Coordinates of C-alpha atoms in Angstrom, one line a residue:
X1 CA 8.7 134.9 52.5
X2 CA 7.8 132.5 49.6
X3 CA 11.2 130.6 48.8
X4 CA 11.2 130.5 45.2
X5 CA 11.3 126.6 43.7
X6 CA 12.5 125.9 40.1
X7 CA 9.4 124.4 37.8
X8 CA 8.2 124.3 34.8
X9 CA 6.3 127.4 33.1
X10 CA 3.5 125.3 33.1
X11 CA 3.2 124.1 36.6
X12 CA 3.8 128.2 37.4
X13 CA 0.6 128.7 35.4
X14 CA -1.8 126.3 37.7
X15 CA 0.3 127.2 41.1
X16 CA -2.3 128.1 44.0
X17 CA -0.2 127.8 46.5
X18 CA 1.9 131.3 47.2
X19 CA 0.0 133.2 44.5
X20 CA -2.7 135.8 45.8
X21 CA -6.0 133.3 44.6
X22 CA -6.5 132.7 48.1
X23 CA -7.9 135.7 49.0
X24 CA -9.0 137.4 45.3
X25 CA -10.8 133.6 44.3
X26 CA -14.3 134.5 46.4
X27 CA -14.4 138.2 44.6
X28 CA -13.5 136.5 41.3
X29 CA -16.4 133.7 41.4
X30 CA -18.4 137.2 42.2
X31 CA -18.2 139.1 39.9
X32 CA -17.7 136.0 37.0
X33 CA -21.2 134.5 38.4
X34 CA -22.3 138.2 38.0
X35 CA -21.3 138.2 34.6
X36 CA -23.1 135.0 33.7
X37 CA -26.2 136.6 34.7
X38 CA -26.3 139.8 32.7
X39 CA -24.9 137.9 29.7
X40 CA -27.5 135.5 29.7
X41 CA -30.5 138.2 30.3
X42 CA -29.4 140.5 27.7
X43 CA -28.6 137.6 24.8
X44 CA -31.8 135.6 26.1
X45 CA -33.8 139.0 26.2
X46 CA -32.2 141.0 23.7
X47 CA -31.8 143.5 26.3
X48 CA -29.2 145.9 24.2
X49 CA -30.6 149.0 25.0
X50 CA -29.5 148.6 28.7
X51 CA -25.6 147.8 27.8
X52 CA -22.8 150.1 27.5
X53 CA -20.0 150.7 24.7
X54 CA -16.6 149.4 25.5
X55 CA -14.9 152.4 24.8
X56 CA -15.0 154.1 28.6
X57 CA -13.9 150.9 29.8
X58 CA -10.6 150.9 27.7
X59 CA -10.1 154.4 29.4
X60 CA -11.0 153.8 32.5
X61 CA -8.9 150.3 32.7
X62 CA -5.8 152.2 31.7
X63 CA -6.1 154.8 34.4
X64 CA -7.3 152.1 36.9
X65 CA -3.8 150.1 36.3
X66 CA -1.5 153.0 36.0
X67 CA -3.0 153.7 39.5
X68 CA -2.9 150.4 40.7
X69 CA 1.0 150.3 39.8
X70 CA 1.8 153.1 41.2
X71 CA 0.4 152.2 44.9
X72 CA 2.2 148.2 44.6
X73 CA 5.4 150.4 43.6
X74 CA 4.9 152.5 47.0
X75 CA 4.5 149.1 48.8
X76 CA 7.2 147.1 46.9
X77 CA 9.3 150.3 48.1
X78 CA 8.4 149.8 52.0
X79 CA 8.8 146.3 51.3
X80 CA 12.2 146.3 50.5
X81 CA 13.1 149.7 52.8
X82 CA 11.9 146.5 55.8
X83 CA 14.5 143.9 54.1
X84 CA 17.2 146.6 53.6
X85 CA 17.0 147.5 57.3
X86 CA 16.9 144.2 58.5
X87 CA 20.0 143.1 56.7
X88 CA 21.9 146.2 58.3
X89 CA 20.7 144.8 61.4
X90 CA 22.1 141.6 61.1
X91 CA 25.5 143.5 60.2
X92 CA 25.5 145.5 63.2
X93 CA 24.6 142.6 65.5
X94 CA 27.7 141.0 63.8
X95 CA 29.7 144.0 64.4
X96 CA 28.4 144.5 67.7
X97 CA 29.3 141.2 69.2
X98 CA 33.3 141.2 67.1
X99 CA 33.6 144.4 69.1
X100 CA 32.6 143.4 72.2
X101 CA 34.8 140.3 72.3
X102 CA 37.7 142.7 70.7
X103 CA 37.3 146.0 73.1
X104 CA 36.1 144.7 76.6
X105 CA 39.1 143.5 78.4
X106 CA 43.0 144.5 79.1
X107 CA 44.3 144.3 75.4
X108 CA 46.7 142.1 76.0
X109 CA 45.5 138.0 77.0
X110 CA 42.1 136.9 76.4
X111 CA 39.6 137.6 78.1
X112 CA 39.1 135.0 81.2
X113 CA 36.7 134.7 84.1
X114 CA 34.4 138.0 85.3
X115 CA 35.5 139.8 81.7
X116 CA 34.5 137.0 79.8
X117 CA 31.1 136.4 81.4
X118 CA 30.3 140.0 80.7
X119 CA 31.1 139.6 77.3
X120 CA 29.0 136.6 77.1
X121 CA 26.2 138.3 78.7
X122 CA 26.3 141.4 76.2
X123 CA 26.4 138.9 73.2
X124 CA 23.6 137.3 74.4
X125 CA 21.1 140.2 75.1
X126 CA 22.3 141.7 71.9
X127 CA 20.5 138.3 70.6
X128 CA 17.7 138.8 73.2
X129 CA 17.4 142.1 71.5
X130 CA 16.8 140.9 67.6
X131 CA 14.2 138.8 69.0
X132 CA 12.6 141.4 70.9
X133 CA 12.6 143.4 68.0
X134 CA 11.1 141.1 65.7
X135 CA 7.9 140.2 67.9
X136 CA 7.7 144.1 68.8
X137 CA 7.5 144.7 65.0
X138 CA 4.9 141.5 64.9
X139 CA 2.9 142.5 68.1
X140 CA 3.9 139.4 69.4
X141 CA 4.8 137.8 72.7
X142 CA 8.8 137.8 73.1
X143 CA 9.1 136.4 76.8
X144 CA 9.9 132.9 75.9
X145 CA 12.7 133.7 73.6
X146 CA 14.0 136.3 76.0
X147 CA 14.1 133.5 78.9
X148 CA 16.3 131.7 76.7
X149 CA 19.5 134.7 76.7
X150 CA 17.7 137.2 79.8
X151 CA 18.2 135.9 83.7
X152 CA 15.1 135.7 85.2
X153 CA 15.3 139.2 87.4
X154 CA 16.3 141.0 83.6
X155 CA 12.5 139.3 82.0
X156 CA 11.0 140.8 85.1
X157 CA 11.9 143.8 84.6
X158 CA 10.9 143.7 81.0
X159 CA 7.8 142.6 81.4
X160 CA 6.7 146.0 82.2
X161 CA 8.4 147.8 79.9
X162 CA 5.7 149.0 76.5
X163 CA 9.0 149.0 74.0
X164 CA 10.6 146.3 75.1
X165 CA 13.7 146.3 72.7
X166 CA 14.9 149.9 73.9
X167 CA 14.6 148.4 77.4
X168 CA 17.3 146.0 76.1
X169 CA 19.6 148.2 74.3
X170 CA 19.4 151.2 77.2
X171 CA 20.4 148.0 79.4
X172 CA 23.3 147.0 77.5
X173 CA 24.7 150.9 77.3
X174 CA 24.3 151.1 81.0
X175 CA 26.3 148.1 81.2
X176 CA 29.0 149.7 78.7
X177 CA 28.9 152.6 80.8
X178 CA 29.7 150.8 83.9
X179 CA 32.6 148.6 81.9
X180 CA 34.2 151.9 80.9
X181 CA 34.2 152.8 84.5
X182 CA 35.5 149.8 85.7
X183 CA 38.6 150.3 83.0
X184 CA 37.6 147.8 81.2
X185 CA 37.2 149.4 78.3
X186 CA 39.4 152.3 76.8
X187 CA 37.8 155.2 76.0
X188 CA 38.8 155.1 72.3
X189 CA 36.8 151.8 71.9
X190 CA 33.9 153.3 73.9
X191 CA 32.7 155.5 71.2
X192 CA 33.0 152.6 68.5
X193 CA 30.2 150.3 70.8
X194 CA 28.0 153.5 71.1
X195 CA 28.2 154.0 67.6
X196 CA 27.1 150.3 67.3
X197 CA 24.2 150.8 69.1
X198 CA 23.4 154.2 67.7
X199 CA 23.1 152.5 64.5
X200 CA 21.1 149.6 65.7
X201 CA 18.7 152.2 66.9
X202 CA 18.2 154.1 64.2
X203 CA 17.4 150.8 62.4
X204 CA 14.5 149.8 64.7
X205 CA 13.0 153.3 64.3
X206 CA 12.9 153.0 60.3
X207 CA 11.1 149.3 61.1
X208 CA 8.6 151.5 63.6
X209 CA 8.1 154.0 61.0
X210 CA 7.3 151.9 58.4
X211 CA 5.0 149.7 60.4
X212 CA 3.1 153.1 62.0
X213 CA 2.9 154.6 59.1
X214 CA 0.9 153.2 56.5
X215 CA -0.2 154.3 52.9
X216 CA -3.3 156.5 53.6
X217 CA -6.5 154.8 54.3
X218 CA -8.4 156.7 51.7
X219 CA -5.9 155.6 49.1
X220 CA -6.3 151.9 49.7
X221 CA -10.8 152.9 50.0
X222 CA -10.4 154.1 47.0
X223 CA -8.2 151.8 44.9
X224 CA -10.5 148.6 46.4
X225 CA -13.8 151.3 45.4
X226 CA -12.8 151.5 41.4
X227 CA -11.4 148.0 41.1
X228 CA -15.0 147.0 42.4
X229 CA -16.8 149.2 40.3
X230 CA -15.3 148.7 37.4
X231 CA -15.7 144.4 37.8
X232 CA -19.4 145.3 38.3
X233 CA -20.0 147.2 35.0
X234 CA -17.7 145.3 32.6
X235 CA -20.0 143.1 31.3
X236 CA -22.4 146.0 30.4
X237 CA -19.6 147.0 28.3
X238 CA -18.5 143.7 26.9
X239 CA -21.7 142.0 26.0
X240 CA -22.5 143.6 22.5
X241 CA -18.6 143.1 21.5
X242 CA -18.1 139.2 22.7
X243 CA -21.3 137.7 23.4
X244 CA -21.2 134.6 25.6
X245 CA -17.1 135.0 26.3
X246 CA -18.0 138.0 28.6
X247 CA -18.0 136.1 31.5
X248 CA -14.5 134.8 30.2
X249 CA -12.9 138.0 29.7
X250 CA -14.7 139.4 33.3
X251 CA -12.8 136.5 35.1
X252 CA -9.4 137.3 33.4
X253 CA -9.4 140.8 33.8
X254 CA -11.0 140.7 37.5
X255 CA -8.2 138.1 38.4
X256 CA -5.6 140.8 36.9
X257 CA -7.2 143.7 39.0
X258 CA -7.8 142.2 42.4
X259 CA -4.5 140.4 42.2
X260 CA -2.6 143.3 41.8
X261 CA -4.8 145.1 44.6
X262 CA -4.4 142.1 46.9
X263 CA -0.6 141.8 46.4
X264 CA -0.3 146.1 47.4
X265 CA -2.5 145.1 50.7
X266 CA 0.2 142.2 51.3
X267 CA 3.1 143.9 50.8
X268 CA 2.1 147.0 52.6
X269 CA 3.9 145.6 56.2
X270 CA 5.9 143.9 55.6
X271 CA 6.6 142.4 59.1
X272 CA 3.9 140.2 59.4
X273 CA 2.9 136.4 59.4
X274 CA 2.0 136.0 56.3
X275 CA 3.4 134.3 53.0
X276 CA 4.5 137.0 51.4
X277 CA 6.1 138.7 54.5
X278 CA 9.6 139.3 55.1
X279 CA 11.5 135.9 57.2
X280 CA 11.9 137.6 60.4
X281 CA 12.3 135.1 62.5
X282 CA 14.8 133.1 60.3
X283 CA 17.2 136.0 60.1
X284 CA 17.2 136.1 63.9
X285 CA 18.0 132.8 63.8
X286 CA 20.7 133.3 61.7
X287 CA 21.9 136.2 64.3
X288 CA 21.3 133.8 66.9
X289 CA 23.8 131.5 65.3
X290 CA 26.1 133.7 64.4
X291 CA 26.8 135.3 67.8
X292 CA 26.6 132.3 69.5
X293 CA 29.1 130.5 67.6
X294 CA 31.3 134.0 68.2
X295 CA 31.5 133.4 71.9
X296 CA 31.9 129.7 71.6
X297 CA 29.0 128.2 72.2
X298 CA 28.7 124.5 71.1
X299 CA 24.6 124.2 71.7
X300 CA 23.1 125.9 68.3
X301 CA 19.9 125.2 66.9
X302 CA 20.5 124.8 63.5
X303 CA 19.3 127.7 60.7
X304 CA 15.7 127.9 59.4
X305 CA 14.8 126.0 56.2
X306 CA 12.1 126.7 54.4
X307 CA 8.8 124.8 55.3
X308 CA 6.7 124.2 52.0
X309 CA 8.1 126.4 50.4
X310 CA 7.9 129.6 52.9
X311 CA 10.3 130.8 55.0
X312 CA 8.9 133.1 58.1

């Protein structure tokens, strides 16, 4: 996620960095160089016969950014569902682990010894879990960060599991299970740490659904189709009206059209790598923090900062 710095309007106007340029700047030079070329036939050659009126443009531009609008609203809207869903996660990781260091024991001293090692241990694959879930969303490798909270017999056993994070969260409500048993928890509290997980859940299957479930592929064919089209036979519509500024007014309204499409294919998943993408893996860092400094830990990396600006 691009961190937002304060500047200057100005400065704003030149930024490359962050903005879409990067990947709309090769179709831009396209169609612009195209431009160039039929401007400078039909003045050179007085070619009028084979240019257009601007008038179907005019129409055709409206329609073409009332649709384009309405697909970056559909995925601004998964976009933010993603950031809404991680933020209850990092609630119910937060009330998961207050819970666990609350309910699992006898009530009445803290928790010392075997009690407190299990609630350690429940803590921590609760963190193993965020992580998991972040490179399961990112198709990622998450065995490193789970060595770091898993014992090594636990990542063995994961390793062969194709959704890793229900692995995890099945594991920690056998564990529950087995703590109820034991009488170490009271079967009032019981229901509270299912619920817990319930929700937890529930929130990775909205991330799944999002990511699985893109905005139809002929929607997207056919947004990129009339953006395209339209680039390609503006100038035949400008050239009688503007003269030698077509290719100026081709290169300001491409750059508005294939930004906007580009921004819509950015936003689309929103769990990625890139820029634009939502900070995954500083909010389980911040998790990570949060959890560990709730069962004491003194070794904590410190939280993610943003890196030039963009914070992954």
């Amino acid at each position: 996620m691009i961190v937002k710095q304060p500047m200057r309007w100005g400065r704003m106007l030149f930024l490359y960095r962050g903005s879409v340029l990067r990947r709309t700047l090769p179709r831009i030079l396209f169609f612009t160089g195209f431009s160039i070329i039929v401007t400078a036939t039909e003045v050179v050659y007085e070619l009028a016969k084979y240019s257009l009126t601007i008038e179907p443009f005019t129409i055709i531009g409206l329609a073409i950014g009332i649709f384009l609008g309405f697909r970056n609203n559909a995925a601004y809207d998964r976009y933010w569902e993603g950031r809404r869903l991680w933020g209850h996660m990092v609630n119910a990781s937060r009330s998961f682990s207050r819970q666990v260091l609350l309910f699992v024991g006898d009530g009445e001293s803290p928790a010392t010894g075997e009690i407190r090692k299990f609630q350690d241990d429940l803590v921590r694959q609760m963190i193993a879990y965020v992580h998991a879930l972040r490179h399961h969303l990112r198709d990622s490798n998450p065995m490193p960060d789970l060595e770091r909270f898993l014992s090594p017999e636990h990542v063995h056993e994961l390793r062969e599991q194709a959704n890793v994070p229900v692995a995890i969260l099945h594991g920690i409500g056998v564990r529950l299970r087995q703590a109820w048993q034991d009488g170490w928890i009271s079967e009032y509290h019981l229901p509270a740490l299912e619920g817990t997980l319930t929700t937890v859940t529930d929130i990775q299957g909205g991330c799944e659904r999002i990511k699985n479930t893109p905005i139809p592929f002929p929607y997207t064919v056919l947004t990129h189709r009339l953006v395209a089209f339209y680039c390609f036979f503006l100038p035949f519509g400008l050239i009688e009206t503007v003269r030698w500024l077509t290719p100026v007014v081709v290169m300001l309204i491409s750059q508005a059209f294939f930004g906007l499409d580009a921004i819509g294919d950015e936003i689309e998943d929103p769990f990625g790598t890139e820029p634009q993408h939502l900070p995954l893996e500083a909010l389980c860092r911040m998790i990570e923090v949060n959890l560990l400094q709730a069962i004491d830990e003194r070794e904590v990396p410190a939280l993610m900062t943003p890196v030039n600006g963009v914070l992954l």
